[in-house]
PDB file of C-alpha atoms in Angstrom:
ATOM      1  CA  UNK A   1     -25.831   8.712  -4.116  1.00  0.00           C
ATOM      2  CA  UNK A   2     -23.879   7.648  -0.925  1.00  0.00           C
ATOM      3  CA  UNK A   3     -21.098   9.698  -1.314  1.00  0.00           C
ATOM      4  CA  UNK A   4     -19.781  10.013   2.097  1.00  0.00           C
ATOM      5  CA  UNK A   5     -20.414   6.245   2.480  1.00  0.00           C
ATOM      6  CA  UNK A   6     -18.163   5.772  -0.667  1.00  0.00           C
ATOM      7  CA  UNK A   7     -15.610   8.250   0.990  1.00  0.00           C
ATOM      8  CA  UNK A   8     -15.470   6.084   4.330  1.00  0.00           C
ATOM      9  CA  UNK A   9     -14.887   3.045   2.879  1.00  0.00           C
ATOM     10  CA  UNK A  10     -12.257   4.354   0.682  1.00  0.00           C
ATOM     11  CA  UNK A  11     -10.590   6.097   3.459  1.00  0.00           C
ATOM     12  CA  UNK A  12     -10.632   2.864   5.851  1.00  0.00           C
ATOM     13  CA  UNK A  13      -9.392   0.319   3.292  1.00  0.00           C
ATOM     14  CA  UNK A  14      -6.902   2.252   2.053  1.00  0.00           C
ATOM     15  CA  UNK A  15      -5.282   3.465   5.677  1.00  0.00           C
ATOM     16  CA  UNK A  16      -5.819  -0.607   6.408  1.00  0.00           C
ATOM     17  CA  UNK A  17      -3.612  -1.109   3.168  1.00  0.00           C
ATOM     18  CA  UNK A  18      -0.996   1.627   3.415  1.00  0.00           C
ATOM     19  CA  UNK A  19      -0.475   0.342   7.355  1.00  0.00           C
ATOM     20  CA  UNK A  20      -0.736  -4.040   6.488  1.00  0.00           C
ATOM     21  CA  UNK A  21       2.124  -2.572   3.857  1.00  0.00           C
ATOM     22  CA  UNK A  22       4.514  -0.654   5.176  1.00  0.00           C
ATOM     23  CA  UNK A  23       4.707  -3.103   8.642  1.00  0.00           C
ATOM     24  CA  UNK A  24       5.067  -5.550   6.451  1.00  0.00           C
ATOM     25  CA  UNK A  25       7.371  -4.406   3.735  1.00  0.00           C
ATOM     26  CA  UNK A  26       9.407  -3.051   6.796  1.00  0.00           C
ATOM     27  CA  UNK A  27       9.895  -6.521   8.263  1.00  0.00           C
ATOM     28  CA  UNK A  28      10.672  -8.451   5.417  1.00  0.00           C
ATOM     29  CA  UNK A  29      12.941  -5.399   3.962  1.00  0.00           C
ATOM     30  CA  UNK A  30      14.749  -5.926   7.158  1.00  0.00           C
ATOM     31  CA  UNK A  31      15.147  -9.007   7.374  1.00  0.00           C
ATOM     32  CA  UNK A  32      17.083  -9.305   3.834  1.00  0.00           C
ATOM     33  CA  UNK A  33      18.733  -6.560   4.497  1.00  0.00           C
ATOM     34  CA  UNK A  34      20.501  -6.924   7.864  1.00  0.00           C
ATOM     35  CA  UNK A  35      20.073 -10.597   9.203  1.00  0.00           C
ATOM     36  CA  UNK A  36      22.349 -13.590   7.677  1.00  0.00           C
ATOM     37  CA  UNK A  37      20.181 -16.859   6.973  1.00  0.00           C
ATOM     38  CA  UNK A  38      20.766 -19.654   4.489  1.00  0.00           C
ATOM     39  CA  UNK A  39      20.406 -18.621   0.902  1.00  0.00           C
ATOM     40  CA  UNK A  40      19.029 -15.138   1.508  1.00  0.00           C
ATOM     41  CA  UNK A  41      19.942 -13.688  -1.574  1.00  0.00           C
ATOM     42  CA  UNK A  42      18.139 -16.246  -3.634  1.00  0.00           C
ATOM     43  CA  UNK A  43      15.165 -16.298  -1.894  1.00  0.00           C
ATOM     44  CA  UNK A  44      15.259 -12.652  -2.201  1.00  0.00           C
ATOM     45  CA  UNK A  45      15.349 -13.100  -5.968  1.00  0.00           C
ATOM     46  CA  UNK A  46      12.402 -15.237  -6.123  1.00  0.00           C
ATOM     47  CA  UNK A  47      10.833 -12.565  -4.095  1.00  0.00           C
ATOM     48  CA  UNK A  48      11.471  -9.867  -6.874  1.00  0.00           C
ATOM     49  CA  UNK A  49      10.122 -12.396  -9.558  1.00  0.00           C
ATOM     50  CA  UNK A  50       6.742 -11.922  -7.882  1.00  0.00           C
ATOM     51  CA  UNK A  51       6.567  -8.035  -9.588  1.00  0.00           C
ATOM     52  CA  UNK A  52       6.837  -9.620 -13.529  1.00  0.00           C
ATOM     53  CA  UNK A  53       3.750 -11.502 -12.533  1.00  0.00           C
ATOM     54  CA  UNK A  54       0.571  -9.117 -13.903  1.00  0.00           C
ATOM     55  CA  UNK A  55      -1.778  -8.373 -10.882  1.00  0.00           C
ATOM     56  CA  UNK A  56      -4.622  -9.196 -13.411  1.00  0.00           C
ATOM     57  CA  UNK A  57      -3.276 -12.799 -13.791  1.00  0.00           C
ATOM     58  CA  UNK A  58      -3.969 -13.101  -9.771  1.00  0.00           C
ATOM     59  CA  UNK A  59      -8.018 -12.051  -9.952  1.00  0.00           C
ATOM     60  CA  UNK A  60      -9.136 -15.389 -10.667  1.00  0.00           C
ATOM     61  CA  UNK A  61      -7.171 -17.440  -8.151  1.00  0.00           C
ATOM     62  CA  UNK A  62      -7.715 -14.608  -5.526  1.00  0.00           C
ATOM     63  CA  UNK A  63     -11.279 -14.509  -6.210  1.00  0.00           C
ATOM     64  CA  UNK A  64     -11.976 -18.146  -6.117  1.00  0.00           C
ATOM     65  CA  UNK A  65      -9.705 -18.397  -2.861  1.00  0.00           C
ATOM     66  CA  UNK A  66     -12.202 -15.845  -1.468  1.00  0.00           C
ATOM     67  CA  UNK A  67     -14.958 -17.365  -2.423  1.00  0.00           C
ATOM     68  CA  UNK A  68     -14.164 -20.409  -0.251  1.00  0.00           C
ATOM     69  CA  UNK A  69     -13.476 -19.104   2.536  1.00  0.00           C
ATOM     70  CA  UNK A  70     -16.636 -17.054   2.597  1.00  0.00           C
ATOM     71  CA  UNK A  71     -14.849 -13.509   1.681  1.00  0.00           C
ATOM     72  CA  UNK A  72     -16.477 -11.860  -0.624  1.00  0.00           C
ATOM     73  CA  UNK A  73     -17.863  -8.629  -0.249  1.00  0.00           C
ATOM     74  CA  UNK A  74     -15.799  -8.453   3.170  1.00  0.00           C
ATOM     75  CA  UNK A  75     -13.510  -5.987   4.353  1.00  0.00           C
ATOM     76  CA  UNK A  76     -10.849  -8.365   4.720  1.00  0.00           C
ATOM     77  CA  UNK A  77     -11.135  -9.944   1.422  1.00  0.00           C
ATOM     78  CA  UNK A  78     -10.388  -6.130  -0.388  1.00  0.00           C
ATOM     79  CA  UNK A  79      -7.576  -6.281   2.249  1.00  0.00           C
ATOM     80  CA  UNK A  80      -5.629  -9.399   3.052  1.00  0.00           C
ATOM     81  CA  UNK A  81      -5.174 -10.255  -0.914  1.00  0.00           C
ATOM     82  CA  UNK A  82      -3.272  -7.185  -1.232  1.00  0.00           C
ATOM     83  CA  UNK A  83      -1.821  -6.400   1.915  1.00  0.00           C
ATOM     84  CA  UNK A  84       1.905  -7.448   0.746  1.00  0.00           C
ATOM     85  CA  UNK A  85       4.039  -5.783  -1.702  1.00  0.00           C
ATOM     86  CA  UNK A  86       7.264  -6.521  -3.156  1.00  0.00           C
ATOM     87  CA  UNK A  87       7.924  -3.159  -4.583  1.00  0.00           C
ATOM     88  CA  UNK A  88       8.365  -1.326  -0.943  1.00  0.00           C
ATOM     89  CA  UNK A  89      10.360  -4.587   0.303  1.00  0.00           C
ATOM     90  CA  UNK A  90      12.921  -3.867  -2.242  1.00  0.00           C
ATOM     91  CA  UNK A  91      12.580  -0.267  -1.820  1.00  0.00           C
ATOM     92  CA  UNK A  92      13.470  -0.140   1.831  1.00  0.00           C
ATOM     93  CA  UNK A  93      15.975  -2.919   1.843  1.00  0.00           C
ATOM     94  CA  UNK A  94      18.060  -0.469  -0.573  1.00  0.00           C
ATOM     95  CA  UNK A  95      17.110   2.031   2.332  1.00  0.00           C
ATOM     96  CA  UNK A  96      18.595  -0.047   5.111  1.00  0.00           C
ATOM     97  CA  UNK A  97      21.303  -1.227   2.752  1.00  0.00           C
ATOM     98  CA  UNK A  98      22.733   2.321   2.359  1.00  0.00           C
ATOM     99  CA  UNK A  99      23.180   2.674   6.190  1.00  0.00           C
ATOM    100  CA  UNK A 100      25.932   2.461   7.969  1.00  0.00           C
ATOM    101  CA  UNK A 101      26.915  -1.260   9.377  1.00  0.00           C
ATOM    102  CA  UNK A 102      28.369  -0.008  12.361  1.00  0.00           C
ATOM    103  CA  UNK A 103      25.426   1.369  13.590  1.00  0.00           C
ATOM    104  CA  UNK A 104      23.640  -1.743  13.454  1.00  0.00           C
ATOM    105  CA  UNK A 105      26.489  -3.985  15.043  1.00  0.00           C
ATOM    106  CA  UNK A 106      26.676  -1.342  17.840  1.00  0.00           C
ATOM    107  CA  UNK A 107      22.662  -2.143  18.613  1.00  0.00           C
ATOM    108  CA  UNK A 108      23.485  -5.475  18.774  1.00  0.00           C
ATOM    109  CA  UNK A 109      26.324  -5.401  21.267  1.00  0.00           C
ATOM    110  CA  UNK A 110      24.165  -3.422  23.548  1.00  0.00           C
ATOM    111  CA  UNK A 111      21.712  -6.350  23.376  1.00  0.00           C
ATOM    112  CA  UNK A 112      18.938  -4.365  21.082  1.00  0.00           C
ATOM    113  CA  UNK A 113      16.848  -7.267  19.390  1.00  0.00           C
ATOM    114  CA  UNK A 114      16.243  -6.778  15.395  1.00  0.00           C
ATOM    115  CA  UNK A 115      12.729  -5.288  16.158  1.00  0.00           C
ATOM    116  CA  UNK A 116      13.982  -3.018  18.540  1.00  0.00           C
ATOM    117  CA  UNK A 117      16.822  -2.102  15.959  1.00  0.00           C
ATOM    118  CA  UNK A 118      14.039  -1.939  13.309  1.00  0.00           C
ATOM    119  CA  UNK A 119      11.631   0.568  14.939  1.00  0.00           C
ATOM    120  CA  UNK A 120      14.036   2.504  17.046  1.00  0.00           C
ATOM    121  CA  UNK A 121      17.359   3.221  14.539  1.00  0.00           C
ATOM    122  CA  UNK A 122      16.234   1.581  10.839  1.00  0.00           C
ATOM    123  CA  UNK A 123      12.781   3.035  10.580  1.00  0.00           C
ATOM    124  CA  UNK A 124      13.968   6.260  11.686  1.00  0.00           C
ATOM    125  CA  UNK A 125      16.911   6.461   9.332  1.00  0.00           C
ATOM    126  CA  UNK A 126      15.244   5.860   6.449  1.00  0.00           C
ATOM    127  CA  UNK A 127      11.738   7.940   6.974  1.00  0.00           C
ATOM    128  CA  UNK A 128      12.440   9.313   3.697  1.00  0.00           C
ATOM    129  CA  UNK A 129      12.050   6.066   2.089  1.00  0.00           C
ATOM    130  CA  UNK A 130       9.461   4.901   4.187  1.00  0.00           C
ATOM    131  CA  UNK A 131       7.170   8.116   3.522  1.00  0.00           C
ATOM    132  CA  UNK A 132       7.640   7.859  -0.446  1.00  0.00           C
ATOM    133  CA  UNK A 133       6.368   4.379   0.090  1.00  0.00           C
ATOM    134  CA  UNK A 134       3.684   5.677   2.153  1.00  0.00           C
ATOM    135  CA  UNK A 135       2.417   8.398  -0.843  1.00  0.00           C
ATOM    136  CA  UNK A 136       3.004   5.677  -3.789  1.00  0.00           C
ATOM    137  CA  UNK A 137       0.549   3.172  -1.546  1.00  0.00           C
ATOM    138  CA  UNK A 138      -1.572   5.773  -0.727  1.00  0.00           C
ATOM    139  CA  UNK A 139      -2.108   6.833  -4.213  1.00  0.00           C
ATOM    140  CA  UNK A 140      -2.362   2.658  -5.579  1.00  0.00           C
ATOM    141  CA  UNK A 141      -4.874   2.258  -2.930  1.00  0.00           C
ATOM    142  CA  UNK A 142      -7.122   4.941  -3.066  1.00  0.00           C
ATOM    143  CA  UNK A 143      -7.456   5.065  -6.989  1.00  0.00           C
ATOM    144  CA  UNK A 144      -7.427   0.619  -7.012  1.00  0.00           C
ATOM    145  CA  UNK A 145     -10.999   0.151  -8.919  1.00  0.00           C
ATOM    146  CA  UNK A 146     -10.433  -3.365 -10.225  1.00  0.00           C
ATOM    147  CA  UNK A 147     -10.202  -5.760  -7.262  1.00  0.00           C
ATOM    148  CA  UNK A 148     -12.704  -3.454  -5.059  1.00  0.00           C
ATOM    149  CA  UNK A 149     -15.351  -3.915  -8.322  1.00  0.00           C
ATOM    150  CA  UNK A 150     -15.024  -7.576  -8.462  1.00  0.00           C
ATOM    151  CA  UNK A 151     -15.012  -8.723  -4.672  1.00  0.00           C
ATOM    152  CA  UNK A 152     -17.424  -6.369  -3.772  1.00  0.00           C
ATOM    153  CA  UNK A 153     -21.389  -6.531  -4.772  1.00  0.00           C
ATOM    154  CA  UNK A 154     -23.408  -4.287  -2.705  1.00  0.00           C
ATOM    155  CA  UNK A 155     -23.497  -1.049  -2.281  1.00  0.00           C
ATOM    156  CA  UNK A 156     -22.389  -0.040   1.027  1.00  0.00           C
ATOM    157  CA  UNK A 157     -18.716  -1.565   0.130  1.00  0.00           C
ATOM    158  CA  UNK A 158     -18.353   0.274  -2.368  1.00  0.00           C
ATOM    159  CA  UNK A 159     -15.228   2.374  -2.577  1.00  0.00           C
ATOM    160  CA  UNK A 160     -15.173   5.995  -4.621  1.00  0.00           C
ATOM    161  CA  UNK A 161     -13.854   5.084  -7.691  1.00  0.00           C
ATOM    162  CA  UNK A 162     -16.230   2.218  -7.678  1.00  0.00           C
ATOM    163  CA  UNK A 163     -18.981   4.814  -6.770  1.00  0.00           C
ATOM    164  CA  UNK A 164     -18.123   7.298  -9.118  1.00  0.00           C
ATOM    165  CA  UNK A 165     -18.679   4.883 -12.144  1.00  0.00           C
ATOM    166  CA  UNK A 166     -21.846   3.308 -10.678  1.00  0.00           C
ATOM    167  CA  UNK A 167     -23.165   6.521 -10.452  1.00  0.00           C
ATOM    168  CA  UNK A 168     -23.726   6.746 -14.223  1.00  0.00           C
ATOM    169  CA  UNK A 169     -27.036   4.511 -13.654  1.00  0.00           C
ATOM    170  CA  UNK A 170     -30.541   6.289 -14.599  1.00  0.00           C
ATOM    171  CA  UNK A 171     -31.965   6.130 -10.932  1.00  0.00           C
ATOM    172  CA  UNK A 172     -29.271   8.436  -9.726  1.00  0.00           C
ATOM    173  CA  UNK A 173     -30.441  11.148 -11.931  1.00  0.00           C
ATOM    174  CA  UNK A 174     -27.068  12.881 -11.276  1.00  0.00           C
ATOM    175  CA  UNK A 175     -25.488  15.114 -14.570  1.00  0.00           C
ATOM    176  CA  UNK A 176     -22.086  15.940 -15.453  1.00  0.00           C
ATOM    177  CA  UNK A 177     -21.172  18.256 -13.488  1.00  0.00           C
ATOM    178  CA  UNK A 178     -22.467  16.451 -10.523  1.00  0.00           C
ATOM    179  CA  UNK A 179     -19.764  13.748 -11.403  1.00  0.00           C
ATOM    180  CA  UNK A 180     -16.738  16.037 -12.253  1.00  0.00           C
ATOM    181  CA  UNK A 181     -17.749  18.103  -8.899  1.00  0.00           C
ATOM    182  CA  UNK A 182     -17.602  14.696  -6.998  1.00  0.00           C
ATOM    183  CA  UNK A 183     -14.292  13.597  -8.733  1.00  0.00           C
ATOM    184  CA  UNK A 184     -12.861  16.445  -7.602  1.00  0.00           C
ATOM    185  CA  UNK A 185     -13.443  15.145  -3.902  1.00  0.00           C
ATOM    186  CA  UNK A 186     -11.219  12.053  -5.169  1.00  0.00           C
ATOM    187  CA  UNK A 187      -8.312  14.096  -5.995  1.00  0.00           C
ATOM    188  CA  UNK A 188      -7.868  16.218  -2.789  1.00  0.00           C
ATOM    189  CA  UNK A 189      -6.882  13.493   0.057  1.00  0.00           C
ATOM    190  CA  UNK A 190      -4.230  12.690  -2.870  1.00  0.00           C
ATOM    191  CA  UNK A 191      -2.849  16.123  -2.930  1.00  0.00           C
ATOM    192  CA  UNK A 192      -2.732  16.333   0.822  1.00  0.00           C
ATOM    193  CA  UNK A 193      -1.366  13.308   1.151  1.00  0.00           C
ATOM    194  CA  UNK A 194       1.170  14.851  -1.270  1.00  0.00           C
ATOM    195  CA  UNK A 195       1.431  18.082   1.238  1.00  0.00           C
ATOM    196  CA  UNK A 196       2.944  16.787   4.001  1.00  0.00           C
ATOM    197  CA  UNK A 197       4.907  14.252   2.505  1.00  0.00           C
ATOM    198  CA  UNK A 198       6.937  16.117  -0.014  1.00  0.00           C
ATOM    199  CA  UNK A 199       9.571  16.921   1.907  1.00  0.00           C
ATOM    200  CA  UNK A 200      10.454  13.860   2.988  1.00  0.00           C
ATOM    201  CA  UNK A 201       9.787  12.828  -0.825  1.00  0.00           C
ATOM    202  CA  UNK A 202      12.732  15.390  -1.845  1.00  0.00           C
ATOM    203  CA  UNK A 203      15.377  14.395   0.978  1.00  0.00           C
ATOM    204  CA  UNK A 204      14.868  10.833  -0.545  1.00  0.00           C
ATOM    205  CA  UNK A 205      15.520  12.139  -4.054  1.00  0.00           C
ATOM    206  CA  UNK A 206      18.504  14.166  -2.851  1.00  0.00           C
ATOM    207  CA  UNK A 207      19.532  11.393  -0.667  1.00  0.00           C
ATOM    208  CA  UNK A 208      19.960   9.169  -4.141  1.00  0.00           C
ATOM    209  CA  UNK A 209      20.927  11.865  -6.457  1.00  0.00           C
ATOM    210  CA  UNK A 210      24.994  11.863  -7.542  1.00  0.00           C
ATOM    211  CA  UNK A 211      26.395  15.524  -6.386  1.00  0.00           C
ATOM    212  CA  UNK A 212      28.829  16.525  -9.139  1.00  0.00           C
TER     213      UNK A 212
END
C-alpha cells in the first residue's frame, strides 16, 4: 500500500484548495463588502443561491467538462472545479462588514488601492474569520472522497480517504487493524490543524457572541 504516496497527494491538493479558497473568497468577500457597483446586492444574492444547489447535482457536468478538456485524473481537474466557495465569501463579507467604515475611507484618502486595503488592514482585522475558514476548508478538503474517486483512476492520484477504502482489495493483504492504525494517520493533520487554530477559532466566537 502507498501510504505516504496517498498522504502527499492529500496534503498537496488540499493546501492547493484551502489557498485557491481563501484568495479567492477574500476577493470576492471584499468586493461586496466595501466597493459600490451597480446592483451589488442582487448579484450577491444570486451568489448565495449557488449553496441550495447539492454539490452531487454538479458531478456530472463537472466531470464531462473535464473530460473535454483532457482533465481527468489531473491535479488541476481535483482542483479548479472546487477551488471557489460561496460559504467563506459570505463568511468574510460579514467579517469586513462588522468593521469600522472609517477605517476604510481613511485608506482611501491616503491613496491605498482596495488590494492594498485588503491585505494590509481587512485581512488583518478579521484573521479570526479568515482562520475558521481556513480549519472548516481544511477539514472539507482533506476528508472530500467523492470528487477525488470519480476524476481520478490510477493509483498514484489517489488521495487517503480514497486509499483507505481501496485498500480493502485481496492483493493488499492488509487486516483490520492495519486499516484503523492507518486511519488514525487521517485524523492527526486534522487535530493539528485544530491546534493552532483554536484560538483564533474562539476570538471569532467571542467576537459574535452577545455579552449580557
Amino acid at each position: 500500500m502507498p501510504f505516504w504516496r496517498y498522504t502527499a497527494v492529500s496534503f498537496f491538493l488540499c493546501a492547493m484548495n484551502v489557498l485557491g479558497q481563501l484568495v479567492g473568497s477574500s476577493l470576492s468577500a471584499y468586493a461586496f463588502a466595501r466597493i459600490d457597483f451597480p446592483k451589488r446586492d442582487l448579484i450577491f444574492m444570486v451568489v448565495l443561491a449557488g449553496m441550495m444547489i447539492p454539490s452531487q447535482l454538479t458531478l456530472i457536468p463537472n466531470y464531462v467538462t473535464l473530460s473535454r478538456l483532457h482533465w481527468i485524473n489531473t491535479y488541476q481537474g481535483i482542483i479548479i472545479p472546487n477551488v471557489s466557495s460561496v460559504f467563506g465569501a459570505f463568511l468574510l463579507r460579514q467579517a469586513f462588514l462588522s468593521m469600522e467604515k472609517e477605517i476604510f475611507e481613511a485608506a482611501e484618502v491616503d491613496g491605498a488601492s482596495h488590494v492594498r486595503i485588503l491585505f494590509s488592514i481587512a485581512l488583518p482585522m478579521a484573521r479570526p474569520a479568515v482562520a475558521t475558514l481556513a480549519l472548516f476548508l481544511f477539514i472539507a478538503k482533506w476528508n472530500d472522497y467523492l470528487w477525488p474517486l470519480i476524476v481520478t483512476n490510477t493509483e498514484n492520484m489517489r488521495t487517503l480517504p480514497v486509499g483507505l477504502a481501496m485498500v480493502r482489495k485481496a492483493e493488499y493483504q492488509i487486516g483490520p487493524e492495519h486499516l484503523m492504525a492507518a486511519s488514525l494517520f487521517v485524523l492527526v493533520p486534522v487535530l493539528i490543524v485544530f491546534v493552532f487554530t483554536q484560538k483564533q477559532l474562539i476570538e471569532g466566537i467571542a467576537a459574535g457572541a452577545v455579552k449580557g
